[in-house]
CSV table of C-alpha atoms and ligand atoms in Angstrom, one decimal:
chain,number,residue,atom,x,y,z
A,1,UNK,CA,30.5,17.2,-16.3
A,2,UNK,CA,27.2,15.2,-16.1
A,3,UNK,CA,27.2,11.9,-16.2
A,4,UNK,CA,24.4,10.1,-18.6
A,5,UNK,CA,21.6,10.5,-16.0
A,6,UNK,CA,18.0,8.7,-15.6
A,7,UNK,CA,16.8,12.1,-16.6
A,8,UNK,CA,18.2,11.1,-20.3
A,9,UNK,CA,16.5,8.7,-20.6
A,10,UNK,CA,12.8,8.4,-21.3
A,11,UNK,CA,10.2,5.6,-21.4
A,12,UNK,CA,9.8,3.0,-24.6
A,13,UNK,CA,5.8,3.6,-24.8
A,14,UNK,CA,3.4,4.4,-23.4
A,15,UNK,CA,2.5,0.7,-21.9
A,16,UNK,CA,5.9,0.7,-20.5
A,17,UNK,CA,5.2,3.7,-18.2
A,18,UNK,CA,1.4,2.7,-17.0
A,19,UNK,CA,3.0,-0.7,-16.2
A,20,UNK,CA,6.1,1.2,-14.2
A,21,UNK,CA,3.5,3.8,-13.0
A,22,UNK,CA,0.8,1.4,-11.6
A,23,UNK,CA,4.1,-1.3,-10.5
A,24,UNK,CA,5.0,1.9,-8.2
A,25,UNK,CA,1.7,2.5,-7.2
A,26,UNK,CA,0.6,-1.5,-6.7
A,27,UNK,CA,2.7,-2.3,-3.2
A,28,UNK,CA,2.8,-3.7,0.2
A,29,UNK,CA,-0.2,-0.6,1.1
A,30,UNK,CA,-2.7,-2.1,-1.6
A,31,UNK,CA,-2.3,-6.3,-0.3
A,32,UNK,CA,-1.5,-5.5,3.7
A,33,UNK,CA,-2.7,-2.1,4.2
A,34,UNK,CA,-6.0,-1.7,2.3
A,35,UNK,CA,-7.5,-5.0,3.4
A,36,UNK,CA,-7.0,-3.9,7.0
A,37,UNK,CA,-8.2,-0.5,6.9
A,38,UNK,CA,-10.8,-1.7,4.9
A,39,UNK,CA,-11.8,-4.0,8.2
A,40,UNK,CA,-11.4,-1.8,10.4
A,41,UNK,CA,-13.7,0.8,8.1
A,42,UNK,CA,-16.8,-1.9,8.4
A,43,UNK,CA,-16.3,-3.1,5.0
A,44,UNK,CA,-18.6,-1.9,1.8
A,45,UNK,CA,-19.0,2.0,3.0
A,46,UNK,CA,-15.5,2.0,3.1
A,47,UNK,CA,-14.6,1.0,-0.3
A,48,UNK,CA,-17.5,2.6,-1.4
A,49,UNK,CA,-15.8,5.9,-0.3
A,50,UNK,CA,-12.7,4.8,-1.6
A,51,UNK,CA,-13.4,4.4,-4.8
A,52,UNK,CA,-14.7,7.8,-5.3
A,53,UNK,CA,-12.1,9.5,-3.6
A,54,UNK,CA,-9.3,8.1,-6.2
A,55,UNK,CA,-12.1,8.1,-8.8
A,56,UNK,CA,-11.8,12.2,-8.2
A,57,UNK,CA,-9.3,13.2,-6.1
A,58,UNK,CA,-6.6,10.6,-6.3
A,59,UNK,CA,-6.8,10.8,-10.4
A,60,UNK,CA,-6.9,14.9,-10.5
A,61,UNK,CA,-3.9,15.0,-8.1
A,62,UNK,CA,-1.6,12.0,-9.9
A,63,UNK,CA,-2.4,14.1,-13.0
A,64,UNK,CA,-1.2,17.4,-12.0
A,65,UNK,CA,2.2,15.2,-10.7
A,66,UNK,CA,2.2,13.6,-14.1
A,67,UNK,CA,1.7,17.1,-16.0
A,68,UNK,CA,4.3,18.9,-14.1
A,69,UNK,CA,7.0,16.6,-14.7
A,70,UNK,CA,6.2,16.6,-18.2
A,71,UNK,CA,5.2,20.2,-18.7
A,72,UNK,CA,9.2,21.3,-16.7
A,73,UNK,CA,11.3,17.9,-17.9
A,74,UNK,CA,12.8,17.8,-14.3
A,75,UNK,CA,12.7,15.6,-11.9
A,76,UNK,CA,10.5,16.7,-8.9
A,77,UNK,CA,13.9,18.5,-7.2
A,78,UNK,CA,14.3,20.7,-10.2
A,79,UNK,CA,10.4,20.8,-11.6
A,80,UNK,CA,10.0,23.8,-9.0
A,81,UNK,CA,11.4,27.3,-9.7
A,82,UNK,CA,13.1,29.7,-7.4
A,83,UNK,CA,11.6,30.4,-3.7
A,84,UNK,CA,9.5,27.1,-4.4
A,85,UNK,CA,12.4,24.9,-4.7
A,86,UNK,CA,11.7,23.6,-0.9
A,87,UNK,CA,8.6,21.9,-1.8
A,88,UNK,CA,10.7,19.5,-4.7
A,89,UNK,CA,13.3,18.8,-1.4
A,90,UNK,CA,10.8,18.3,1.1
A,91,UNK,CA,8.7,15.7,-1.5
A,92,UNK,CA,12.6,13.8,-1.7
A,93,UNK,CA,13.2,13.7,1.8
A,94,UNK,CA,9.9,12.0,2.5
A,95,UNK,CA,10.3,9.6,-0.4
A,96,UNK,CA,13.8,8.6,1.2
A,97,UNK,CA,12.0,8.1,4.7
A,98,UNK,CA,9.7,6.0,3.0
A,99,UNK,CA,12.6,4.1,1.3
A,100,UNK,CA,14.1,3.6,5.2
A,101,UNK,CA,10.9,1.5,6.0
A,102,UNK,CA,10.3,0.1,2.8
A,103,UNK,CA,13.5,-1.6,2.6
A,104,UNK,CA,13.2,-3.1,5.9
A,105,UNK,CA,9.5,-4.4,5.1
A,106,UNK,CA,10.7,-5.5,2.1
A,107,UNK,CA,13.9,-7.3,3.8
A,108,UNK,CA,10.9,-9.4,6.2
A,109,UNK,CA,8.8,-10.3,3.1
A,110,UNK,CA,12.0,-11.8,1.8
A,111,UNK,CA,12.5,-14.0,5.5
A,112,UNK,CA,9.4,-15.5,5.2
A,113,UNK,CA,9.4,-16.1,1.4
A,114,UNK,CA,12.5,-18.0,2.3
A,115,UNK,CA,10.9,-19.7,5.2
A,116,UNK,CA,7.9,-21.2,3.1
A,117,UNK,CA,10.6,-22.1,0.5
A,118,UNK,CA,13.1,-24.0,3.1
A,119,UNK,CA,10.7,-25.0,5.3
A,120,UNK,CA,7.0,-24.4,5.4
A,121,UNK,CA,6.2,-26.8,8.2
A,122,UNK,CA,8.8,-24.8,10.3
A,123,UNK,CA,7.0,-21.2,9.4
A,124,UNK,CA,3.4,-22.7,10.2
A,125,UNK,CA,4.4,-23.2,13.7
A,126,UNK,CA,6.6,-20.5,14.3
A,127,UNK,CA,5.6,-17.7,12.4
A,128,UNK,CA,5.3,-15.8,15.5
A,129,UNK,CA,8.6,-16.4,17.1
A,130,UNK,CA,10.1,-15.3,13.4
A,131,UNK,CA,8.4,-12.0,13.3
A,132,UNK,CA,9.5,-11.1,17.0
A,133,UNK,CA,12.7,-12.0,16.0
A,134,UNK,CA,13.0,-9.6,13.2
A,135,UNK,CA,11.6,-6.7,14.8
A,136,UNK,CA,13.7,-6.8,17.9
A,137,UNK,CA,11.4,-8.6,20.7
A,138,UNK,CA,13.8,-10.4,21.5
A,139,UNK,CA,17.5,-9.1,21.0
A,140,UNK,CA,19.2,-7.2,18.5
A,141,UNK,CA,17.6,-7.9,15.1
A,142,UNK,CA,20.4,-9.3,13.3
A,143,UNK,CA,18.3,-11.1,10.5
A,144,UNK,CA,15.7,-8.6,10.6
A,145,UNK,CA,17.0,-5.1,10.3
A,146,UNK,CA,20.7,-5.9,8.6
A,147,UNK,CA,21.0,-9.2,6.5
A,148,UNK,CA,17.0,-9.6,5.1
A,149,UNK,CA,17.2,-6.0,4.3
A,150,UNK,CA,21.1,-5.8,3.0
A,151,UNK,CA,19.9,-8.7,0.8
A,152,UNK,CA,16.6,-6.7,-0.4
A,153,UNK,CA,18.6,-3.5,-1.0
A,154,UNK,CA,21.3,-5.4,-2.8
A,155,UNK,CA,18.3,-6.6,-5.4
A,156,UNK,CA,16.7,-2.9,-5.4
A,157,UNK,CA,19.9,-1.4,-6.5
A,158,UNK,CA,21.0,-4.0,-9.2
A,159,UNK,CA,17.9,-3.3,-10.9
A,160,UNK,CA,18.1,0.5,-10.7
A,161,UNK,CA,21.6,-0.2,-12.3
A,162,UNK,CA,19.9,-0.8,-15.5
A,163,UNK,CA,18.4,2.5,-15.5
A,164,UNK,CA,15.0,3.0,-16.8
A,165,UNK,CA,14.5,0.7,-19.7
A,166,UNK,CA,16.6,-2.5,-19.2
A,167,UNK,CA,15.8,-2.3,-15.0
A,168,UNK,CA,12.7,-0.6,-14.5
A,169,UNK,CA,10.6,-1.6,-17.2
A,170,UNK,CA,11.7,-5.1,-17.4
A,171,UNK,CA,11.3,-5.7,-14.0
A,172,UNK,CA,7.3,-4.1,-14.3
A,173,UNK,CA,6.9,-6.2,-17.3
A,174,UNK,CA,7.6,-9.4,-15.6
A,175,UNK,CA,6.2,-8.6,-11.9
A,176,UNK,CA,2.9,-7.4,-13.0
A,177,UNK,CA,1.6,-10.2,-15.0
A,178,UNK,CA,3.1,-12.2,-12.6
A,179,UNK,CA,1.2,-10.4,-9.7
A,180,UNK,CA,-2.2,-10.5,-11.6
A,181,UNK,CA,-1.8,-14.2,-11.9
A,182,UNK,CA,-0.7,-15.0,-8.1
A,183,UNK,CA,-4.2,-12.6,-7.4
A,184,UNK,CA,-5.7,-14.3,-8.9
A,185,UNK,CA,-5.2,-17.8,-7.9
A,186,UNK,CA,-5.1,-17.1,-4.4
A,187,UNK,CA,-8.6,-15.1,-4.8
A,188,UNK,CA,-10.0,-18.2,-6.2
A,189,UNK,CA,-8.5,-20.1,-3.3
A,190,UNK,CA,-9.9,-17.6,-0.7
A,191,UNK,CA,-13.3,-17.7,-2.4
A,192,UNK,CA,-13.4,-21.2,-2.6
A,193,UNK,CA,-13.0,-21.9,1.2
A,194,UNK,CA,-15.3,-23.2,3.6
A,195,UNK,CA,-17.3,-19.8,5.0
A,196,UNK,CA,-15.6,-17.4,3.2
A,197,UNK,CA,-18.7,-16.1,2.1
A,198,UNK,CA,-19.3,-14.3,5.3
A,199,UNK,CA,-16.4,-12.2,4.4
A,200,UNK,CA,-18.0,-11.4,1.0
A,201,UNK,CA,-21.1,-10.3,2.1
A,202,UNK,CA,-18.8,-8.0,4.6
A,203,UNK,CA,-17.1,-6.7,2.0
A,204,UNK,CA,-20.2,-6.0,-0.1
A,205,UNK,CA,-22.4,-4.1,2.9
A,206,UNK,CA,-22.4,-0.8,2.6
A,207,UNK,CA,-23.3,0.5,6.7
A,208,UNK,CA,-22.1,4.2,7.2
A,209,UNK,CA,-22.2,4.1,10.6
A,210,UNK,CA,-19.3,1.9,11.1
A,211,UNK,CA,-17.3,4.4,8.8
A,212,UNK,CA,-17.0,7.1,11.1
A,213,UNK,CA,-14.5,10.3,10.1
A,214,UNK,CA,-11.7,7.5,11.3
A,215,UNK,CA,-12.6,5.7,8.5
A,216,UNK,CA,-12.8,9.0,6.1
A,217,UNK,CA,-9.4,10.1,6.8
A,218,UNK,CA,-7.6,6.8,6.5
A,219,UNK,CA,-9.4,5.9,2.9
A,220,UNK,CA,-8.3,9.5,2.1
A,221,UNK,CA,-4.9,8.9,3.4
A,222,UNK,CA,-4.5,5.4,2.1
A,223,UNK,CA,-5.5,6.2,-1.6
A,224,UNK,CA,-2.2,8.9,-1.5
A,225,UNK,CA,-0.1,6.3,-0.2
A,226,UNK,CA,-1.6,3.7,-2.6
A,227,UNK,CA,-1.0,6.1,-5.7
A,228,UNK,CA,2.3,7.0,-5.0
A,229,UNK,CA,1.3,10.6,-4.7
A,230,UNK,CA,2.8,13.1,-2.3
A,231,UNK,CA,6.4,12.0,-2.7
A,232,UNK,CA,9.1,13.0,-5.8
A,233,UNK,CA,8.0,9.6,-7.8
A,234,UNK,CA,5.1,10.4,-9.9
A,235,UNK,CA,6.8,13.8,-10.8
A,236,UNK,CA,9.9,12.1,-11.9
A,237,UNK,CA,8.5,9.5,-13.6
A,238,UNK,CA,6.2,11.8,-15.5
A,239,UNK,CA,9.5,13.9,-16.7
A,240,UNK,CA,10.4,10.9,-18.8
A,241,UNK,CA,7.3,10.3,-20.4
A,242,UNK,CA,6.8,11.1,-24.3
A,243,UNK,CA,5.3,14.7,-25.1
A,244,UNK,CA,3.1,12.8,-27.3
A,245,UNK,CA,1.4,10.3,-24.7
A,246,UNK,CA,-1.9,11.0,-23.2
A,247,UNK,CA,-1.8,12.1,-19.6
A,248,UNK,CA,-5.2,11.8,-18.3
A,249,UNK,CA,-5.7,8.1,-20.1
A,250,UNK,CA,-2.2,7.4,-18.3
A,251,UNK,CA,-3.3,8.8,-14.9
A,252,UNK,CA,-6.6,7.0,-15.4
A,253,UNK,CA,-5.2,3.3,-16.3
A,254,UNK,CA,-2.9,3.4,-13.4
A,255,UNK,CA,-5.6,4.3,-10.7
A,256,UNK,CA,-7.5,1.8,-12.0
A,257,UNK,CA,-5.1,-0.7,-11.9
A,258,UNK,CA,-4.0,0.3,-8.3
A,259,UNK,CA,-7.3,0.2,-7.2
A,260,UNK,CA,-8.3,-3.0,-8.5
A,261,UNK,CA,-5.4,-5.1,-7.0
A,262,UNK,CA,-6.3,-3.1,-3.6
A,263,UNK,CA,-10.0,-4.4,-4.0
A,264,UNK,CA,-8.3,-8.4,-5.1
A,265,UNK,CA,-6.2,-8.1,-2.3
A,266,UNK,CA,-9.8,-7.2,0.0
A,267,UNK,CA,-11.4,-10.4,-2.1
A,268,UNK,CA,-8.5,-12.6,-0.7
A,269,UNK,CA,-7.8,-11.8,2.7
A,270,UNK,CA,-10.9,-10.9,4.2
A,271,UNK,CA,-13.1,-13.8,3.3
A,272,UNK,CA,-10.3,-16.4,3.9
A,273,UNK,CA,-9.8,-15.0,7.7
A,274,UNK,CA,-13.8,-14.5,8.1
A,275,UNK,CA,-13.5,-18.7,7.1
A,276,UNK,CA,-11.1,-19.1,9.8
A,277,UNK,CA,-12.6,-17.3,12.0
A,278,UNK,CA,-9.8,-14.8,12.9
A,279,UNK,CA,-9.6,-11.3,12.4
A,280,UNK,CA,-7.7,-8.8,10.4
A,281,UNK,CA,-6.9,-6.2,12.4
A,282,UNK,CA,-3.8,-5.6,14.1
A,283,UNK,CA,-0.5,-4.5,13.7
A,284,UNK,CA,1.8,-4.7,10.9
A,285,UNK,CA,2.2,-8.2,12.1
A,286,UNK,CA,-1.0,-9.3,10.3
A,287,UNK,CA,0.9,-10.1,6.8
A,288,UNK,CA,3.4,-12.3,9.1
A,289,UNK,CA,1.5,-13.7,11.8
A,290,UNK,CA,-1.9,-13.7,12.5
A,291,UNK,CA,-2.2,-14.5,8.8
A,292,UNK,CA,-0.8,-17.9,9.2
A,293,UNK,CA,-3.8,-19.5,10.7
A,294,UNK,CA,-5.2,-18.9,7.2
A,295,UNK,CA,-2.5,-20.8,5.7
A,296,UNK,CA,-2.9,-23.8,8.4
A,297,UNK,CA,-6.2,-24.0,8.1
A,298,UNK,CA,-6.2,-24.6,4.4
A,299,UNK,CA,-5.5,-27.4,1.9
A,300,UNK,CA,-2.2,-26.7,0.5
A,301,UNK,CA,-1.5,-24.0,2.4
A,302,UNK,CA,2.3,-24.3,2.3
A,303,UNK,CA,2.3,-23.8,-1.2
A,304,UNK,CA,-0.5,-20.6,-1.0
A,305,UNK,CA,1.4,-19.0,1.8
A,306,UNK,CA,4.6,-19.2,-0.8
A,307,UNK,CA,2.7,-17.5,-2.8
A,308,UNK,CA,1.1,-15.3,-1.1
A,309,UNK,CA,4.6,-14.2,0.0
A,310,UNK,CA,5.8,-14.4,-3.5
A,311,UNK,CA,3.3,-11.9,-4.0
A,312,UNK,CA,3.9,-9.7,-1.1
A,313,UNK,CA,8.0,-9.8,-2.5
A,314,UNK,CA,6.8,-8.3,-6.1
A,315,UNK,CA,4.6,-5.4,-5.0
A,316,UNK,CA,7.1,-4.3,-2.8
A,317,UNK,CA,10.4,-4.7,-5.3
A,318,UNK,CA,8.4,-2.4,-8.1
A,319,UNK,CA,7.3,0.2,-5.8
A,320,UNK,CA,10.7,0.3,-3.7
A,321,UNK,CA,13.0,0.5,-6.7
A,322,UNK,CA,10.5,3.2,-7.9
A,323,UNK,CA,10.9,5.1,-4.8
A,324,UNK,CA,14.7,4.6,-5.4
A,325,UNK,CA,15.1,5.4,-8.8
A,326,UNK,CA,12.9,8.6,-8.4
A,327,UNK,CA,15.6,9.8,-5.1
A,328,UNK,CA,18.4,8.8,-7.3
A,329,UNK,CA,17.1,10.7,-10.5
A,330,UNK,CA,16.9,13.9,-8.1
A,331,UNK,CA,20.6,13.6,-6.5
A,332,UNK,CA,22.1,12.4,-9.7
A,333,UNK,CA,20.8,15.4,-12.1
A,334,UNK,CA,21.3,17.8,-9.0
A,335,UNK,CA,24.7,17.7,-8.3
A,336,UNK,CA,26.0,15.7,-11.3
A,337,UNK,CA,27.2,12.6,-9.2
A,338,UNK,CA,27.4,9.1,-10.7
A,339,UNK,CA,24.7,6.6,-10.5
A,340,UNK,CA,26.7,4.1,-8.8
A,341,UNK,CA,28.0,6.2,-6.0
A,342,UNK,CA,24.6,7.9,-4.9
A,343,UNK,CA,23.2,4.5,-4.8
A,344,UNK,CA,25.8,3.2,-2.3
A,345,UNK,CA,25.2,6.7,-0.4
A,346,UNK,CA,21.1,6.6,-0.4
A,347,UNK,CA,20.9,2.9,0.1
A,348,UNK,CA,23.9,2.8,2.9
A,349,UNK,CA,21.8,6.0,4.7
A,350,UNK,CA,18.5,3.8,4.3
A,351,UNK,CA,19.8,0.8,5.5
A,352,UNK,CA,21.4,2.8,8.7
A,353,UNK,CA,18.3,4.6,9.6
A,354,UNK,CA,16.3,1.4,8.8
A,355,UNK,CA,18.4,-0.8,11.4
A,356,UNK,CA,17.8,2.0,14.2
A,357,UNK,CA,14.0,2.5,13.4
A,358,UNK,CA,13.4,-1.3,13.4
A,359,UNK,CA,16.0,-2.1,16.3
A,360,UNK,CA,14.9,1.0,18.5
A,361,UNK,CA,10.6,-1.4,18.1
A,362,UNK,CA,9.2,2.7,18.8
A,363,UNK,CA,6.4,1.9,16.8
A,364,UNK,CA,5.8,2.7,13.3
A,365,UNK,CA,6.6,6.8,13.9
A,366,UNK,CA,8.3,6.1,10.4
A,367,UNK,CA,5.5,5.7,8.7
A,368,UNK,CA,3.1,8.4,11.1
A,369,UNK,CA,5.5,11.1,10.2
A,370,UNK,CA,5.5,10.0,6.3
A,371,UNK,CA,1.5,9.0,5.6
A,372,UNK,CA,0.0,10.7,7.9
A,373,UNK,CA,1.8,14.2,7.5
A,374,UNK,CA,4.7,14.3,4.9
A,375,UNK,CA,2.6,13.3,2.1
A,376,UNK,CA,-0.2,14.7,2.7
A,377,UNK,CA,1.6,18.2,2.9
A,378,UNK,CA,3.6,17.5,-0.2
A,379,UNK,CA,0.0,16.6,-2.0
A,380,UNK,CA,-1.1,19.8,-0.9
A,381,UNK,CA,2.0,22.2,-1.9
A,382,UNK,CA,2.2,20.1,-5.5
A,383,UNK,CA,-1.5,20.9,-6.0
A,384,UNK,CA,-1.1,24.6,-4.9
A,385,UNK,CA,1.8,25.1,-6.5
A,386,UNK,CA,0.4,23.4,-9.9
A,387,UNK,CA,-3.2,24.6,-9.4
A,388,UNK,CA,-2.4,28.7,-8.5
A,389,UNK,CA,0.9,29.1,-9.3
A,390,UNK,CA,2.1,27.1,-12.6
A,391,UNK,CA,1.9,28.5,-16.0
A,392,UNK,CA,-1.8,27.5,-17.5
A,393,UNK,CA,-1.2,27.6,-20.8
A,394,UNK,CA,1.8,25.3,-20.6
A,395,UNK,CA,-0.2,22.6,-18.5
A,396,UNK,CA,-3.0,23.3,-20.7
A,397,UNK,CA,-0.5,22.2,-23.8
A,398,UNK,CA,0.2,19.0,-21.6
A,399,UNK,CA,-3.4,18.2,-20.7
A,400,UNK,CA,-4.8,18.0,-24.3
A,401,UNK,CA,-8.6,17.1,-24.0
A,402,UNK,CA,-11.9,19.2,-23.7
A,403,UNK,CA,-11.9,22.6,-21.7
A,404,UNK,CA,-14.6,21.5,-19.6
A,405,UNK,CA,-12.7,18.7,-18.5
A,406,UNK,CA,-9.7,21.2,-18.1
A,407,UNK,CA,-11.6,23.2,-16.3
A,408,UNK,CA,-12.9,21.0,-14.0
A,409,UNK,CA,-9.5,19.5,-13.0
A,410,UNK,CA,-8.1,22.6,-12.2
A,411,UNK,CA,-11.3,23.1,-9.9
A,412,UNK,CA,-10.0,19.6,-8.1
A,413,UNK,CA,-6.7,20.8,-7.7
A,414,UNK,CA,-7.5,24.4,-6.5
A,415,UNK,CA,-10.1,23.9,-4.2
A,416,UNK,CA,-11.4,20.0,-3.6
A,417,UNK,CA,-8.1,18.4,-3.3
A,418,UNK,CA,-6.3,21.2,-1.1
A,419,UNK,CA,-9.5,21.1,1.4
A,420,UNK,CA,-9.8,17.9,1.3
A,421,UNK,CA,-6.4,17.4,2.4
A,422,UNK,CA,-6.5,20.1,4.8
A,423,UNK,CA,-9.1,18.3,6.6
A,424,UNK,CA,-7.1,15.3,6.7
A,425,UNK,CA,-4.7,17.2,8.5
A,426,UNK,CA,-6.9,18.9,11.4
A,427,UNK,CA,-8.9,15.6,11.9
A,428,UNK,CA,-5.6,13.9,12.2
A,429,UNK,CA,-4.5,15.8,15.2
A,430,UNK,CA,-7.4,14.0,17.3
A,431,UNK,CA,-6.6,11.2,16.2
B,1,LIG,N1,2.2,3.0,-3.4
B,1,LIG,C1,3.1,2.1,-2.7
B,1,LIG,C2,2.2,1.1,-1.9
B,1,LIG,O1,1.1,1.1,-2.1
B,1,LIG,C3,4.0,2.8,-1.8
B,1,LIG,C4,4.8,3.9,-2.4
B,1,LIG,C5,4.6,5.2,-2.0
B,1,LIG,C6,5.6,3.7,-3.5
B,1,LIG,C7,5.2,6.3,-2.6
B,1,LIG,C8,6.3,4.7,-4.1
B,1,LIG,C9,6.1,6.0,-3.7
B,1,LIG,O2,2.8,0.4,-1.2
């Protein structure tokens, strides 16, 4: 018998599922990731060519996830037929390697947003020491990889308890006002500091020849990862939407508020470490470490830096108890087991490959395998698949709206997208 699965249950309204949607979307990739890459990228060419590729790419591709969850009802392991069904496994298995990581990155957000809570002073001289702690410098990482972590998961799985309207949408409708304000405030901040305006005009300078195909690839790559797109979440989460909502408006308001966090988050941490003179690049340590020189050198930065951390600790909850939910949703309606037990299983598997990935310090091979290769190829199959193989006149039903516009999604998804990620691909091999 099956028990009363997420895949029962649908979304209260439309504003529900764009806040859920975009709380997936909005994580620790659009307020460490982006402003790094978008360094690294020289600045204004690089969010110049971000911005069109989710204006076109990123929004076509989220669409045709969106459409075929709705258009099958199933979740992304069931929205494939026969002989295709590999594609829905392989998009699970990379959402549950992203969950392994996640979880632990989520478990160090929570260290530090304790640390600034107990003792800021403490943090601001030794940030450093904490981190290398945590990620197994210097012993096993007991605080790091099991109790942080155990403590985050605990949190992720109470509020996928409550399945989708009491846990998933009440969590998105309190962390994303909250997150707009705590942008907000700490933009201001940011802006508001001594030199930051060097960082501005950085951000604002649009020079090509600091972009470089390095830079092409990982805006390509990063606008995936921002969207949640390439893994079983969008898929699922379309399932439960509403035949009457509108898909493209959806798929449109939760790029754009994706996007513009990313850019807040460029508008905070650039300019305030251009006014301290540091740098951004670096490691996944930046969020942790070098950051904190922001933090000393600013006038209440104890209380910024708890926020700051507050806000890391939001973005990552919505998108990790998305990525949760959407592997639950899969296992549960698949083989008809309880919520409560897949939840121990998934979140007991993550937590085990977690402690080896962060204890074993290999580098991030984690999250090469998953953004640079897993989604990527799971983008490319869903758009395939969607684009060549899926009934027309059935997404056609799901995509109300002109047949020009029709048209030239399907174009996207056929031939732009596909290539484009192709490319990604090749060029990544000499990386
Ligand atoms: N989009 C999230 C981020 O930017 C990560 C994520 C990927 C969440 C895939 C869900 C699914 O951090």
């Amino acid at each position: 018998m099956f028990v009363k699965t997420y895949m029962k249950q649908q979304w209260s309204s439309s504003i529900n599922f764009i806040l859920a949607a975009a709380g997936s979307a909005i994580g620790l990739g659009n307020i460490w990731k982006f402003p790094k890459y978008a360094f690294e990228g020289g600045g204004g060419a690089y969010i110049l060519v971000y911005l069109i590729i989710v204006a076109i790419l990123g929004t076509a591709v989220l669409l045709a996830e969106f459409a075929l969850g709705r258009a099958t009802g199933e979740n992304m392991l069931m929205a494939f037929p026969r002989g295709r069904g590999w594609i829905g496994y392989l998009g699970v298995a990379t959402a549950f390697l992203v969950l392994c990581y996640y979880f632990q990155a989520g478990g160090r957000v929570l260290r530090y947003l304790w640390g600034y809570l107990s003792d800021a002073g403490g943090m601001f001289l030794g940030s450093e020491q904490v981190y290398l702690k945590m990620t197994g410098f210097q012993g096993f990482p007991f605080e790091g990889a099991v109790l942080f972590p155990l403590i985050y998961i605990l949190l992720n799985a109470w509020i996928v308890q409550g399945g989708v309207q009491r846990g998933i949408e009440r969590l998105s409708r309190i962390a994303m006002p909250v997150m707009i304000v705590l942008l907000v405030v700490l933009m201001v901040r940011a802006l508001s500091m001594d030199g930051a305006s060097r960082g501005v005009s950085f951000l604002l300078h649009i020079d090509f020849s600091t972009l470089g195909f390095d830079g092409l690839i990982s805006a390509l790559g990063q606008a995936f990862f921002s969207l949640s797109i390439g893994m079983s979440v969008m898929v699922t989460y379309g399932s439960m939407l509403g035949r009457k909502e509108p898909l493209f408006k959806n798929a449109v308001w939760v790029c754009a508020l994706d996007t513009l966090t990313a850019l807040m988050a460029g508008f905070i941490l650039i300019p305030a470490v251009f006014a301290v003179g540091s740098s951004p690049s670096g490691g996944d340590s930046f969020a942790f470490v070098e950051i904190t020189a922001v933090f000393v050198g600013m006038r209440g930065g104890a209380f910024f830096a708890l926020l700051f951390y507050a806000l890391l600790f939001f973005a990552a909850i919505v998108s990790s108890v998305s990525i949760l939910a959407g592997v639950l949703c899969c296992i549960e309606d698949r083989w008809g087991i309880s919520r409560g037990r897949a939840t121990v299983w998934v979140c007991a598997l993550a937590l085990a490959l977690g402690v080896v990935y962060t204890a074993a310090s290999w580098g991030g091979w984690l999250e090469i395998i998953t953004d640079r290769w897993l989604m990527p190829i799971v983008a490319l199959l869903t758009c395939l698949y969607v684009g060549w193989e899926f009934d027309q006149k059935r997404l056609r039903l799901e995509l109300s709206g002109s047949a020009k516009g029709f048209k030239l999604w399907g174009f996207l998804i056929r031939f732009v997208a596909p290539l484009a990620i192709v490319a990604i691909l090749i060029l990544s091999l000499w990386q």
